[in-house]
Amino acid sequence: MERKDKLVNLCAILLLLPGAGALAWAVYYFPLAKVDVGLGVLSVVMVFFSSYLRIQLPRTKIHLTISDALIIVTLLLYGGEISVLLAALESGSTSINLRRQGVSIKTKTIGLNILISAFSVFVTSQITLLIFGPLEGISESKDIGTFVMVLVTMALSQFLLNSTLVSLFASIKTETSWLKAWYEYCLNTLVMYLTGALMAGLITKSLQQVNIYLLSVVIGFFGVVYFTYRRYVNDVKRTAAKAEQLERDRAEQAEKHVAELEHYVAELEKSSIALRESREKFRHAAYHDALTQLPNRNYFIDQIKALLEKSKNTSDHKFAVLFLDLNRFKMMNDSLGHFMGDCLILQVAQRLSESVGAWGLVGRFSGDEFAITISDVSTIEEVTVFAEKIARRIAEPFTLEGRQVFTSVSIGIVFGSYQYDAAEDILRDADIAMYQAKEGHKPYVIFDRKMHVDAVKLLEVETDLRYAIERDEIELYFQPIIALEDAKLSGFEALARWNHPQRGQIQPYEFIPVAENTGLIVPMTLKILKSACKQIVRWQQDFPGNETLTISVNLSGKHFAHPELVNQIKNILGDTYLYPGSLRLEITESAVMDNAEKAISMLKEIRELGVKLSIDDFGTGYSGLSYLHRFPIDTLKIDRSFVSTMEEGSENGEIVRTVIALAKALNLSVVAEGIESIHQLHQLRILGCEFGQGYLFSRPLPVLEIEKMLGDPARWRNIFPKADPELFHLLPDPQPQLRLAK
């Protein structure tokens, strides 16, 4: 390595003198008189752009560049001095540009390239001058033969000088003979120099004859050649790259197949052992819960089948099945995370296993559902005592990652006997009893046949309700809402009635809970809301003087939590062309208090649509006054249970008085429900209640009856006699309460 470096350095030193001399000669004899615009353009193109205008010949390392042609053009038009300087600048610029593109070129190599270019151009100019005389005259001469000979001489001189010097350095680096290096690396470049000479001749003649057409043809021809070759070379490179990649992929695939075959042979030897082990694992997985490793539903069904078979063979054999469900587990799972939920399930499973011991079998079905079978049951009391023990044990605190949490359990109990035909029926009945315990907030409930009948009936109601919504069997009834000050009709509350084809009209309390539990409440409410909006728009248009009528529609808690509620309301308002202020949505206070902060956000979005909002059945649930003033609502509706029992000095009367005072303090209007007597009406008027509804005015009526009512706007005036002064002394004074509220 050191020897090669020394030889390269020696050759560089030997070249330094002639190369530097050529540059010094060019600077010293630089012809300032020949400097013009054409030279400037030629210099810019050669120095800054020639390195980009190159074509690599396929399957060779030869690049056809415009720089070789431009150097000969410069020799012909401006002489050797300018050509030497431009050749040196072009060589240095090209070398630096290649290094920027990632090609490894040392600074010493860049200097050698500059010296070689300067020296070769200097020698070429001197040889041409010696053979043909001044170049200006030859280039302008019409003797094409001589001109061609000049071009060939220049090309050969450039080729021989450059190739000789480059092959010298290459032979030193590769440690081969000079002739071999010249033949391998430089011989093919003869095409490059001859092509450059041809291009130079055409360019020179075009410029000298100022033949713009010829110049355009020359530039266009070489431009087409350049871009055609560039595209061709790129295609060849892409094709070659794809072919190489395919070969690599095939090789990798072959190696992969060999490795897979070897692996398969190795695995085949272990398959018999693994098959036996996997059979046991699959059996265990099929009959056990993955988290707790307790028996699962499949195992339990087999166990109950065995117990049933035993009870059929032995009439006095009794057993019990307990179906358990944790209360509020979903809330804890959502708030604490699924990992903590799994930890809780594991601890519950451990407590159940410890409590049951060898007396029975504990299993986990899914989520927070567990089941227990107990064999050889003597009495019902024995099982209920055990269920109470389980409930107390589960109610004890659990410690999860240093945090104490509490839960409880709902238990459904079924006593198995030969009367059952299938194990699935026992689990079904235990599940029904468990839900009865959950709904009744009891630790356990023992199944009876009536529960099954009720469950079947509930399922029938659910099925029929689904068809009812599709077939528009839900009919709207409307109950008037009256302004208590002047007996003027203010609006209506839309109430749903189900016209069942077999059972007749079904009241809301029978099917609304089913709709809420099954999720049918959302599509049903949307149909009710759209029908009610259409109807009120029709009445506003068809009955003059009723343009300000409003329609109130109840919104369930399940629907209020629906993420698309606001868009659904917006779409219905757009479809029915109802003015948003004519729609009042009624939400129960329990629905908004379940998640007060989220409810406030939802109510604000609804209010932004222009829709009015009412808190329905106010006073029957739990309302935090700290939240009530933050709710963006317009109206409080006093529940009928307070209004219907409102008497002088009664507790309910005081509640009504307080609610009205609270509403006035919060700048809310008040609607009293369930007004049935004149006495209640007068009390509400004196307390300042703005609106009311109830049987005193009208029961909920179908559309045709309501339209008859709209034709008689003064029908309630007879209910409002002139105020009796003595009545004001008999009723409690509301003012102290109002002042206190303020």
XYZ file of C-alpha atoms in Angstrom:
742
model
C 0.000 0.000 0.000
C 2.808 2.414 0.886
C 4.619 1.597 -2.397
C 1.513 2.360 -4.453
C 0.969 5.629 -2.612
C 4.569 6.623 -3.219
C 4.296 5.882 -6.956
C 1.001 7.814 -7.214
C 2.552 10.764 -5.379
C 5.611 10.634 -7.611
C 3.499 10.670 -10.775
C 1.439 13.524 -9.368
C 4.600 15.517 -8.700
C 5.865 14.809 -12.226
C 2.537 15.953 -13.651
C 2.410 19.046 -11.456
C 5.063 20.920 -13.421
C 3.611 20.516 -16.952
C 0.038 20.960 -15.698
C 0.869 24.071 -13.709
C 2.928 25.325 -16.637
C -0.048 24.914 -18.962
C -2.245 26.886 -16.571
C 0.410 29.596 -16.175
C 0.785 29.844 -19.965
C -2.980 30.202 -20.371
C -3.194 32.930 -17.742
C -0.174 34.817 -19.054
C -1.272 34.814 -22.713
C -4.997 35.149 -21.972
C -6.558 37.057 -24.928
C -8.810 39.649 -23.332
C -9.871 40.887 -26.745
C -11.667 37.605 -27.448
C -13.879 37.833 -24.346
C -17.514 38.317 -25.401
C -21.050 37.236 -24.513
C -20.706 33.985 -26.427
C -17.658 33.043 -24.381
C -19.588 33.785 -21.183
C -22.464 31.564 -22.206
C -20.070 28.839 -23.316
C -18.168 29.046 -20.006
C -21.327 28.847 -17.875
C -22.646 25.841 -19.778
C -19.294 24.042 -19.660
C -18.504 24.692 -15.976
C -21.925 24.423 -14.369
C -24.062 22.188 -16.586
C -21.816 19.841 -18.540
C -21.525 17.391 -15.616
C -25.306 16.858 -15.704
C -25.578 16.476 -19.490
C -24.070 12.996 -19.751
C -25.180 9.629 -21.142
C -23.728 6.334 -19.962
C -23.470 3.786 -22.746
C -25.173 0.502 -21.787
C -22.917 -2.274 -20.410
C -19.892 0.114 -20.353
C -18.416 2.736 -18.056
C -18.281 5.287 -20.911
C -20.142 8.575 -20.452
C -20.890 10.774 -23.462
C -20.725 14.351 -22.178
C -21.119 17.721 -23.807
C -17.929 18.995 -22.132
C -15.613 17.251 -24.640
C -17.457 18.866 -27.544
C -17.441 22.289 -25.884
C -13.668 22.135 -25.252
C -13.057 21.535 -28.984
C -15.535 24.345 -29.825
C -13.571 26.655 -27.544
C -10.302 25.619 -29.228
C -11.733 26.357 -32.664
C -13.366 29.675 -31.758
C -11.217 31.191 -28.966
C -7.841 29.487 -29.072
C -5.772 27.358 -26.692
C -5.343 29.801 -23.771
C -9.050 30.110 -23.037
C -9.592 26.387 -23.717
C -6.997 25.358 -21.104
C -8.590 27.485 -18.385
C -12.133 26.322 -19.186
C -11.046 22.664 -19.300
C -9.432 22.992 -15.854
C -12.527 24.689 -14.399
C -14.846 22.102 -15.943
C -12.789 19.185 -14.607
C -12.686 20.605 -11.097
C -16.406 21.440 -11.106
C -17.345 17.953 -12.351
C -15.154 16.229 -9.742
C -16.617 18.296 -6.890
C -20.142 17.645 -8.156
C -19.526 13.874 -8.222
C -18.274 13.996 -4.632
C -21.455 15.799 -3.593
C -23.452 12.990 -5.197
C -21.730 10.452 -2.936
C -18.851 9.330 -5.178
C -15.645 8.808 -3.193
C -13.114 11.284 -4.711
C -10.145 12.567 -2.733
C -9.038 16.181 -2.941
C -5.721 14.986 -4.375
C -7.604 13.189 -7.152
C -9.546 16.367 -7.965
C -6.234 18.217 -8.326
C -4.864 15.503 -10.602
C -7.976 15.695 -12.809
C -7.531 19.465 -13.168
C -3.844 19.116 -14.062
C -4.508 16.311 -16.568
C -7.267 18.317 -18.295
C -5.183 21.478 -18.493
C -2.110 19.671 -19.799
C -4.002 17.560 -22.382
C -5.815 20.611 -23.818
C -2.552 22.577 -23.925
C -0.788 19.789 -25.829
C -3.784 19.352 -28.164
C -3.772 23.051 -29.033
C -0.041 23.004 -29.720
C -0.204 19.863 -31.893
C -3.076 21.306 -33.926
C -1.260 24.634 -34.301
C 1.895 22.850 -35.371
C 0.146 20.733 -38.005
C -2.553 23.056 -39.358
C -1.544 26.537 -38.325
C -3.906 29.138 -36.707
C -7.236 27.506 -35.885
C -9.390 30.607 -36.545
C -8.688 30.465 -40.226
C -9.234 26.729 -40.482
C -12.583 26.824 -38.693
C -13.798 29.599 -40.982
C -12.481 27.907 -44.110
C -14.892 26.194 -46.482
C -12.484 23.290 -46.870
C -14.524 20.609 -45.138
C -11.788 17.978 -45.504
C -9.228 20.030 -43.640
C -11.829 20.955 -41.000
C -12.648 17.283 -40.441
C -8.941 16.436 -40.148
C -8.555 19.160 -37.513
C -11.459 17.706 -35.529
C -10.067 14.165 -35.758
C -6.619 15.353 -34.718
C -8.025 17.158 -31.695
C -10.101 14.142 -30.676
C -7.177 11.732 -31.046
C -4.806 14.058 -29.190
C -7.239 14.457 -26.306
C -7.864 10.701 -26.249
C -4.185 9.681 -26.317
C -3.049 12.192 -23.726
C -5.906 11.629 -21.271
C -5.949 7.851 -21.663
C -2.191 7.615 -21.234
C -2.149 9.618 -18.016
C -5.292 7.983 -16.552
C -4.127 4.445 -17.375
C -0.776 5.245 -15.755
C -2.423 6.072 -12.448
C -4.849 3.118 -12.841
C -2.019 0.633 -13.452
C -0.283 1.815 -10.286
C -3.426 1.468 -8.156
C -4.449 -1.913 -9.601
C -0.892 -3.187 -9.808
C -1.326 -4.218 -13.459
C 0.568 -3.350 -16.610
C 0.058 0.028 -18.230
C -1.128 -1.560 -21.483
C -3.701 -3.740 -19.718
C -5.028 -0.785 -17.745
C -5.180 1.319 -20.920
C -7.008 -1.444 -22.768
C -9.490 -2.114 -19.933
C -10.250 1.399 -18.757
C -9.443 3.809 -21.589
C -9.745 2.231 -25.033
C -13.537 2.454 -25.137
C -13.400 6.200 -24.446
C -12.246 6.785 -28.035
C -15.951 6.767 -29.000
C -16.571 9.568 -26.533
C -13.872 11.815 -27.991
C -14.868 11.169 -31.627
C -18.521 11.866 -30.813
C -17.476 15.067 -29.041
C -15.486 16.151 -32.095
C -18.517 15.560 -34.341
C -20.733 17.596 -32.034
C -18.093 20.350 -31.856
C -17.849 20.573 -35.620
C -21.593 20.920 -36.085
C -21.877 23.511 -33.285
C -18.940 25.529 -34.651
C -20.298 25.663 -38.187
C -23.742 26.606 -36.921
C -22.330 29.477 -34.874
C -19.989 30.749 -37.595
C -22.655 30.771 -40.291
C -25.168 32.266 -37.846
C -27.626 29.687 -39.149
C -30.262 29.656 -36.469
C -32.113 26.848 -38.199
C -29.058 24.638 -38.378
C -28.226 25.441 -34.749
C -31.772 24.593 -33.690
C -31.636 21.322 -35.613
C -28.304 20.432 -34.012
C -29.486 21.281 -30.500
C -32.797 19.495 -31.067
C -31.091 16.419 -32.508
C -28.674 16.049 -29.640
C -31.442 16.870 -27.158
C -33.567 14.038 -28.540
C -30.559 11.724 -28.492
C -29.757 12.755 -24.931
C -33.238 12.243 -23.493
C -33.810 9.053 -25.538
C -30.593 7.555 -24.241
C -31.336 8.760 -20.723
C -34.724 7.076 -20.774
C -33.292 3.952 -22.359
C -30.521 3.729 -19.779
C -32.970 4.258 -16.931
C -35.190 1.496 -18.303
C -32.191 -0.801 -18.582
C -31.188 0.011 -14.995
C -34.693 -0.630 -13.693
C -34.941 -3.887 -15.635
C -31.570 -4.995 -14.377
C -32.487 -4.056 -10.796
C -35.732 -6.021 -11.045
C -33.919 -9.006 -12.505
C -31.325 -8.893 -9.735
C -34.067 -8.578 -7.112
C -35.937 -11.523 -8.603
C -32.774 -13.599 -8.519
C -32.178 -12.627 -4.909
C -35.813 -13.428 -4.063
C -35.521 -16.816 -5.747
C -32.336 -17.561 -3.855
C -33.868 -16.463 -0.563
C -37.025 -18.448 -1.296
C -34.958 -21.543 -2.061
C -33.032 -21.121 1.169
C -36.286 -20.587 3.017
C -37.793 -23.742 1.534
C -34.732 -25.714 2.551
C -34.933 -24.312 6.086
C -38.670 -25.009 6.257
C -38.115 -28.556 5.047
C -35.475 -29.137 7.690
C -37.737 -27.601 10.323
C -40.665 -29.726 9.176
C -38.584 -32.886 9.407
C -37.496 -31.906 12.917
C -41.031 -31.056 13.996
C -42.366 -34.275 12.524
C -40.197 -36.211 14.909
C -41.785 -34.391 17.880
C -45.375 -34.484 16.597
C -46.473 -37.628 18.411
C -45.475 -36.228 21.825
C -46.877 -32.761 21.055
C -50.145 -34.255 19.833
C -50.734 -36.032 23.101
C -49.898 -32.925 25.106
C -52.069 -30.663 22.934
C -55.046 -33.006 23.266
C -54.971 -32.546 27.029
C -54.477 -28.793 26.716
C -57.379 -28.436 24.279
C -59.612 -30.467 26.532
C -58.692 -28.307 29.501
C -59.192 -25.096 27.489
C -62.567 -26.314 26.230
C -63.838 -26.942 29.746
C -62.104 -24.263 31.832
C -62.019 -20.494 32.030
C -58.742 -19.012 30.757
C -58.418 -16.384 33.521
C -59.477 -18.208 36.693
C -58.946 -21.809 35.520
C -62.394 -22.575 36.976
C -64.791 -24.857 35.083
C -66.673 -22.984 32.333
C -70.219 -23.262 31.002
C -69.487 -26.418 28.990
C -68.097 -28.191 32.051
C -71.032 -26.974 34.139
C -73.617 -28.249 31.681
C -72.000 -31.697 31.782
C -71.982 -31.554 35.592
C -75.668 -30.582 35.763
C -76.540 -33.344 33.294
C -74.856 -35.855 35.612
C -76.772 -34.453 38.603
C -80.065 -34.642 36.676
C -79.392 -38.233 35.723
C -78.655 -39.063 39.348
C -81.861 -37.339 40.539
C -83.924 -39.368 38.043
C -82.421 -42.592 39.317
C -82.710 -41.548 42.969
C -85.939 -39.686 43.627
C -84.826 -38.246 46.974
C -81.622 -36.753 45.534
C -81.816 -32.974 45.316
C -79.302 -30.419 44.192
C -79.198 -26.647 43.725
C -77.689 -24.357 41.129
C -76.720 -20.789 42.044
C -76.172 -18.220 39.300
C -74.124 -15.205 40.486
C -73.479 -11.811 38.928
C -71.314 -9.037 40.400
C -72.997 -5.664 40.796
C -71.363 -2.554 39.347
C -68.527 -4.589 37.841
C -68.684 -2.789 34.484
C -68.327 0.576 36.206
C -65.253 -0.620 38.128
C -63.814 -2.226 34.991
C -64.240 1.006 33.021
C -62.907 3.256 35.781
C -60.037 1.123 37.118
C -59.101 -0.640 33.881
C -59.369 -4.203 32.617
C -56.251 -5.338 34.456
C -57.748 -4.337 37.805
C -61.033 -5.919 36.717
C -59.234 -9.210 36.078
C -57.582 -8.961 39.504
C -61.017 -8.531 41.085
C -62.407 -11.540 39.187
C -59.489 -13.672 40.408
C -60.095 -12.695 44.038
C -63.842 -13.328 43.719
C -63.109 -16.772 42.256
C -60.795 -17.527 45.172
C -63.394 -16.504 47.785
C -66.119 -18.544 46.107
C -63.890 -21.623 45.926
C -62.987 -21.263 49.605
C -66.648 -20.824 50.592
C -67.901 -23.812 48.592
C -65.051 -26.166 49.448
C -65.841 -29.817 48.770
C -69.602 -29.266 49.038
C -70.027 -28.231 45.407
C -68.460 -26.911 42.241
C -67.622 -23.294 41.327
C -67.402 -22.109 37.722
C -67.045 -18.908 35.759
C -69.140 -18.370 32.661
C -68.069 -15.011 31.265
C -67.299 -11.489 32.443
C -68.601 -11.202 35.998
C -70.907 -14.258 35.902
C -70.235 -17.273 38.153
C -72.185 -20.404 38.973
C -72.198 -22.929 41.814
C -73.659 -26.420 42.005
C -74.427 -27.996 45.390
C -75.161 -31.697 45.698
C -77.177 -33.543 48.345
C -79.326 -30.606 49.401
C -81.534 -31.364 52.409
C -83.635 -28.204 52.827
C -84.270 -24.888 51.119
C -83.077 -23.085 54.237
C -79.715 -24.785 53.928
C -79.195 -23.248 50.463
C -80.467 -19.775 51.419
C -78.120 -19.672 54.423
C -75.278 -20.587 52.095
C -76.343 -17.857 49.609
C -76.365 -15.273 52.416
C -72.905 -16.430 53.451
C -71.664 -15.977 49.860
C -73.232 -12.494 49.657
C -71.552 -11.417 52.915
C -68.196 -12.817 51.814
C -68.290 -10.989 48.491
C -69.379 -7.752 50.211
C -66.116 -7.652 52.176
C -63.524 -5.222 50.761
C -61.114 -6.331 48.045
C -57.545 -5.010 47.879
C -56.365 -4.316 44.328
C -52.843 -2.933 43.929
C -53.060 -1.232 47.331
C -56.569 0.131 46.654
C -59.669 -1.091 48.494
C -62.816 -1.607 46.401
C -66.257 -2.913 47.259
C -68.799 -4.868 45.281
C -71.812 -7.052 45.900
C -73.449 -10.012 44.256
C -76.917 -10.932 42.978
C -77.747 -14.639 43.206
C -80.426 -16.638 41.442
C -81.221 -20.047 42.962
C -82.815 -23.055 41.248
C -83.505 -26.396 42.910
C -82.854 -29.137 40.418
C -84.910 -32.268 40.272
C -86.132 -34.926 37.876
C -88.795 -32.448 36.663
C -86.157 -30.753 34.491
C -85.282 -32.367 31.182
C -82.227 -30.331 30.177
C -79.307 -28.734 32.006
C -79.687 -25.600 29.879
C -83.202 -25.091 31.289
C -81.838 -25.054 34.842
C -79.200 -22.449 33.938
C -81.855 -20.387 32.136
C -84.110 -20.323 35.193
C -81.202 -19.531 37.506
C -80.299 -16.628 35.227
C -83.903 -15.351 35.359
C -83.897 -15.506 39.161
C -80.573 -13.688 39.271
C -81.972 -10.791 37.235
C -84.973 -10.661 39.556
C -82.539 -10.313 42.476
C -80.599 -7.591 40.657
C -83.715 -5.594 39.783
C -85.085 -5.972 43.307
C -81.719 -5.121 44.917
C -81.799 -8.382 46.868
C -78.846 -10.663 47.644
C -80.690 -13.706 46.278
C -84.000 -14.819 44.754
C -85.343 -18.366 44.477
C -86.807 -19.200 41.091
C -90.500 -19.968 40.678
C -92.491 -20.834 37.566
C -94.138 -17.425 37.364
C -90.738 -15.858 36.680
C -90.358 -18.003 33.580
C -93.842 -17.084 32.397
C -93.046 -13.393 32.931
C -89.734 -13.762 31.086
C -91.451 -15.419 28.130
C -94.070 -12.696 28.132
C -91.361 -10.045 28.227
C -89.631 -11.690 25.289
C -92.914 -11.702 23.365
C -93.394 -8.022 24.123
C -89.884 -7.279 22.894
C -90.452 -9.228 19.668
C -93.828 -7.604 19.048
C -92.372 -4.180 19.815
C -89.702 -4.594 17.158
C -92.411 -5.306 14.578
C -94.552 -2.493 15.987
C -91.828 0.072 15.326
C -91.356 -1.211 11.778
C -95.121 -1.305 11.070
C -95.882 2.108 12.649
C -98.178 0.622 15.309
C -97.003 3.295 17.771
C -99.649 6.049 17.696
C -99.196 9.527 19.107
C -101.658 11.029 21.578
C -101.392 14.673 22.542
C -102.166 16.290 25.906
C -102.676 20.074 25.907
C -100.400 22.350 27.928
C -102.305 25.453 29.096
C -101.048 28.886 30.120
C -102.535 29.229 33.619
C -102.682 33.022 33.445
C -105.102 33.379 30.526
C -106.261 29.801 29.744
C -104.567 29.993 26.351
C -103.357 26.816 24.639
C -99.541 26.877 24.765
C -98.690 23.531 23.218
C -98.895 19.758 23.596
C -97.000 16.880 25.090
C -96.666 13.945 22.687
C -97.400 10.592 24.335
C -96.950 7.163 22.762
C -99.678 4.510 22.647
C -99.141 1.055 21.184
C -102.035 -0.290 19.148
C -101.310 -4.011 19.356
C -103.169 -6.018 16.678
C -104.211 -8.723 19.236
C -103.980 -7.088 22.662
C -105.406 -3.696 21.712
C -103.975 -0.476 23.089
C -100.958 -0.977 25.391
C -100.006 1.752 27.843
C -96.466 3.192 27.921
C -95.606 1.757 31.344
C -95.835 -1.731 29.792
C -93.573 -1.283 26.781
C -91.311 1.723 27.488
C -89.161 -0.193 30.047
C -88.811 -3.044 27.535
C -87.744 -0.575 24.850
C -85.136 0.956 27.181
C -83.694 -2.409 28.233
C -83.413 -3.673 24.657
C -82.181 -0.479 23.001
C -85.371 -0.132 20.941
C -86.036 3.177 22.681
C -83.713 5.009 20.266
C -85.409 4.107 16.934
C -88.839 4.384 18.575
C -88.096 7.868 19.990
C -86.772 9.044 16.637
C -90.037 8.001 14.938
C -92.110 9.625 17.688
C -90.058 12.808 17.531
C -90.318 13.083 13.754
C -94.083 12.380 13.742
C -94.679 14.903 16.534
C -92.675 17.609 14.737
C -94.563 17.006 11.485
C -97.890 17.177 13.311
C -97.200 20.434 15.142
C -95.989 22.053 11.901
C -99.254 20.996 10.237
C -101.346 22.456 13.084
C -99.344 25.691 13.081
C -100.094 26.107 9.375
C -103.713 24.896 9.271
C -105.091 26.700 12.340
C -104.575 30.493 12.331
C -103.532 31.960 15.643
C -101.646 28.811 16.675
C -98.330 29.635 15.053
C -96.561 29.640 18.438
C -97.737 26.196 19.527
C -94.978 24.044 20.990
C -94.578 20.286 21.117
C -92.971 18.481 24.064
C -91.382 15.053 23.566
C -89.964 12.842 26.308
C -86.344 11.726 25.931
C -85.213 8.610 27.791
C -81.958 8.437 29.703
C -80.654 5.767 27.313
C -81.304 7.984 24.285
C -79.920 11.060 26.051
C -76.567 9.261 26.336
C -76.527 8.380 22.610
C -73.522 10.029 20.868
C -75.529 10.865 17.714
C -78.443 12.510 19.554
C -77.628 16.086 18.528
C -77.241 15.169 14.848
C -80.483 13.167 14.971
C -82.397 16.164 16.379
C -80.819 18.469 13.814
C -81.774 16.168 10.942
C -85.379 15.852 12.141
C -85.732 19.639 12.445
C -84.403 19.978 8.912
C -86.684 17.271 7.509
C -89.853 18.615 9.147
C -89.103 22.356 8.746
C -90.025 22.926 12.385
C -88.802 26.108 14.037
C -86.380 24.832 16.751
C -87.961 26.999 19.436
C -91.259 25.138 18.967
C -89.699 21.861 20.153
C -89.276 21.061 23.854
C -87.364 17.962 24.889
C -88.185 16.594 28.347
C -85.459 14.739 30.250
C -85.889 13.221 33.706
C -83.663 14.593 36.448
C -82.271 11.101 37.108
C -81.029 10.947 33.499
C -79.080 14.197 33.773
C -77.744 13.441 37.259
C -76.243 10.055 36.293
C -73.321 11.939 34.761
C -73.882 15.608 35.445
C -70.797 16.979 33.679
C -71.459 15.005 30.500
C -75.143 15.959 30.696
C -74.258 19.668 30.851
C -72.175 19.338 27.693
C -74.956 17.454 25.866
C -77.636 19.939 26.978
C -75.540 22.849 25.731
C -75.191 21.243 22.303
C -78.960 20.738 22.098
C -79.605 24.313 23.233
C -77.304 25.585 20.483
C -79.787 24.127 17.984
C -82.453 26.457 19.430
C -84.443 23.632 21.049
C -86.024 24.220 24.492
C -85.231 21.834 27.354
C -87.313 20.722 30.341
C -86.492 18.702 33.450
C -89.372 16.224 33.724
C -90.825 14.789 36.963
C -88.830 17.301 38.986
C -88.729 16.451 42.682
C -89.010 12.674 42.326
C -85.293 12.050 41.861
C -82.083 13.437 43.245
C -80.979 16.811 41.934
C -77.839 18.482 43.227
C -78.641 22.184 43.466
C -74.978 22.870 42.756
C -75.556 21.393 39.281
C -79.120 22.578 38.686
C -78.150 26.201 38.123
C -75.517 25.026 35.627
C -77.946 23.024 33.504
C -78.860 25.015 30.350
C -82.602 24.295 30.727
C -85.724 26.384 30.203
C -88.441 24.651 32.216
C -89.072 22.572 35.345
C -92.011 20.167 35.271
C -93.489 19.434 38.691
C -94.375 15.770 39.012
C -98.067 14.830 39.178
C -97.501 13.046 42.511
C -96.962 16.431 44.189
C -99.704 18.301 42.341
C -102.419 15.683 42.772
C -102.010 15.629 46.589
C -101.389 19.330 47.028
C -103.589 20.673 49.848
C -103.404 23.664 52.127
C -100.564 23.290 54.612
C -99.600 19.799 53.301
C -95.983 18.743 52.821
C -96.462 18.304 49.060
C -97.920 21.794 48.846
C -94.768 23.173 50.397
C -92.663 21.188 47.923
C -94.617 22.694 45.018
C -94.210 26.174 46.490
C -90.436 25.619 46.879
C -90.011 24.266 43.351
C -91.813 27.267 41.852
C -89.743 29.654 43.973
C -86.553 27.864 42.922
C -87.556 28.051 39.253
C -88.221 31.785 39.494
C -84.861 32.297 41.210
C -83.195 30.446 38.324
C -85.303 32.331 35.737
C -87.032 29.130 34.594
C -90.646 28.550 33.608
C -92.740 25.928 35.439
C -95.202 23.342 34.125
C -97.385 21.496 36.647
C -98.477 17.981 35.651
C -101.568 16.118 36.813
C -103.924 19.071 37.481
C -107.303 17.482 38.183
C -109.269 20.009 40.252
C -110.174 23.677 40.278
C -108.653 23.980 43.724
C -105.241 22.774 42.477
C -105.492 25.160 39.541
C -106.118 28.181 41.758
C -103.310 27.252 44.138
C -100.857 26.947 41.240
C -101.956 30.273 39.767
C -101.439 32.063 43.072
C -97.992 30.465 43.476
C -97.053 31.837 40.049
C -96.946 28.606 38.048
C -97.036 29.572 34.361
C -98.260 26.381 32.681
C -100.185 23.258 33.517
C -101.582 20.045 32.085
C -103.879 17.388 33.418
C -107.313 15.802 33.237
C -108.905 19.081 34.377
C -108.151 20.383 30.892
C -107.985 17.232 28.810
C -106.830 13.661 28.717
C -104.258 12.707 26.032
C -106.213 12.625 22.757
C -105.616 11.362 19.209
C -105.011 13.728 16.313
C -108.674 14.094 15.212
C -109.862 15.005 18.709
C -107.076 17.546 19.090
C -108.055 19.209 15.800
C -111.616 19.630 17.124
C -110.112 21.270 20.215
C -108.060 23.660 18.074
C -111.302 24.878 16.542
C -112.532 26.010 19.990
C -109.760 28.141 21.528
C -111.985 29.423 24.384
C -113.067 26.034 25.696
C -111.112 26.387 28.980
C -112.240 29.901 29.861
C -115.087 28.587 32.021
C -112.523 26.816 34.244
C -110.998 30.173 35.161
C -113.660 32.122 37.157
C -112.982 35.547 38.516
C -110.625 35.396 41.502
C -112.301 35.380 44.913
C -110.502 37.860 47.240
C -111.077 35.552 50.189
C -109.190 32.773 48.410
C -105.996 34.761 48.667
C -106.264 34.824 52.466
C -106.883 31.071 52.684
C -103.836 30.071 50.595
C -100.265 30.248 52.011
C -98.324 33.396 51.206
C -95.584 32.511 48.708
C -93.589 35.709 49.122
C -91.360 34.665 52.062
C -90.311 31.587 50.098
C -89.634 33.663 47.001
C -87.510 36.126 48.899
C -85.616 33.278 50.575
C -84.945 31.631 47.213
C -83.609 34.863 45.798
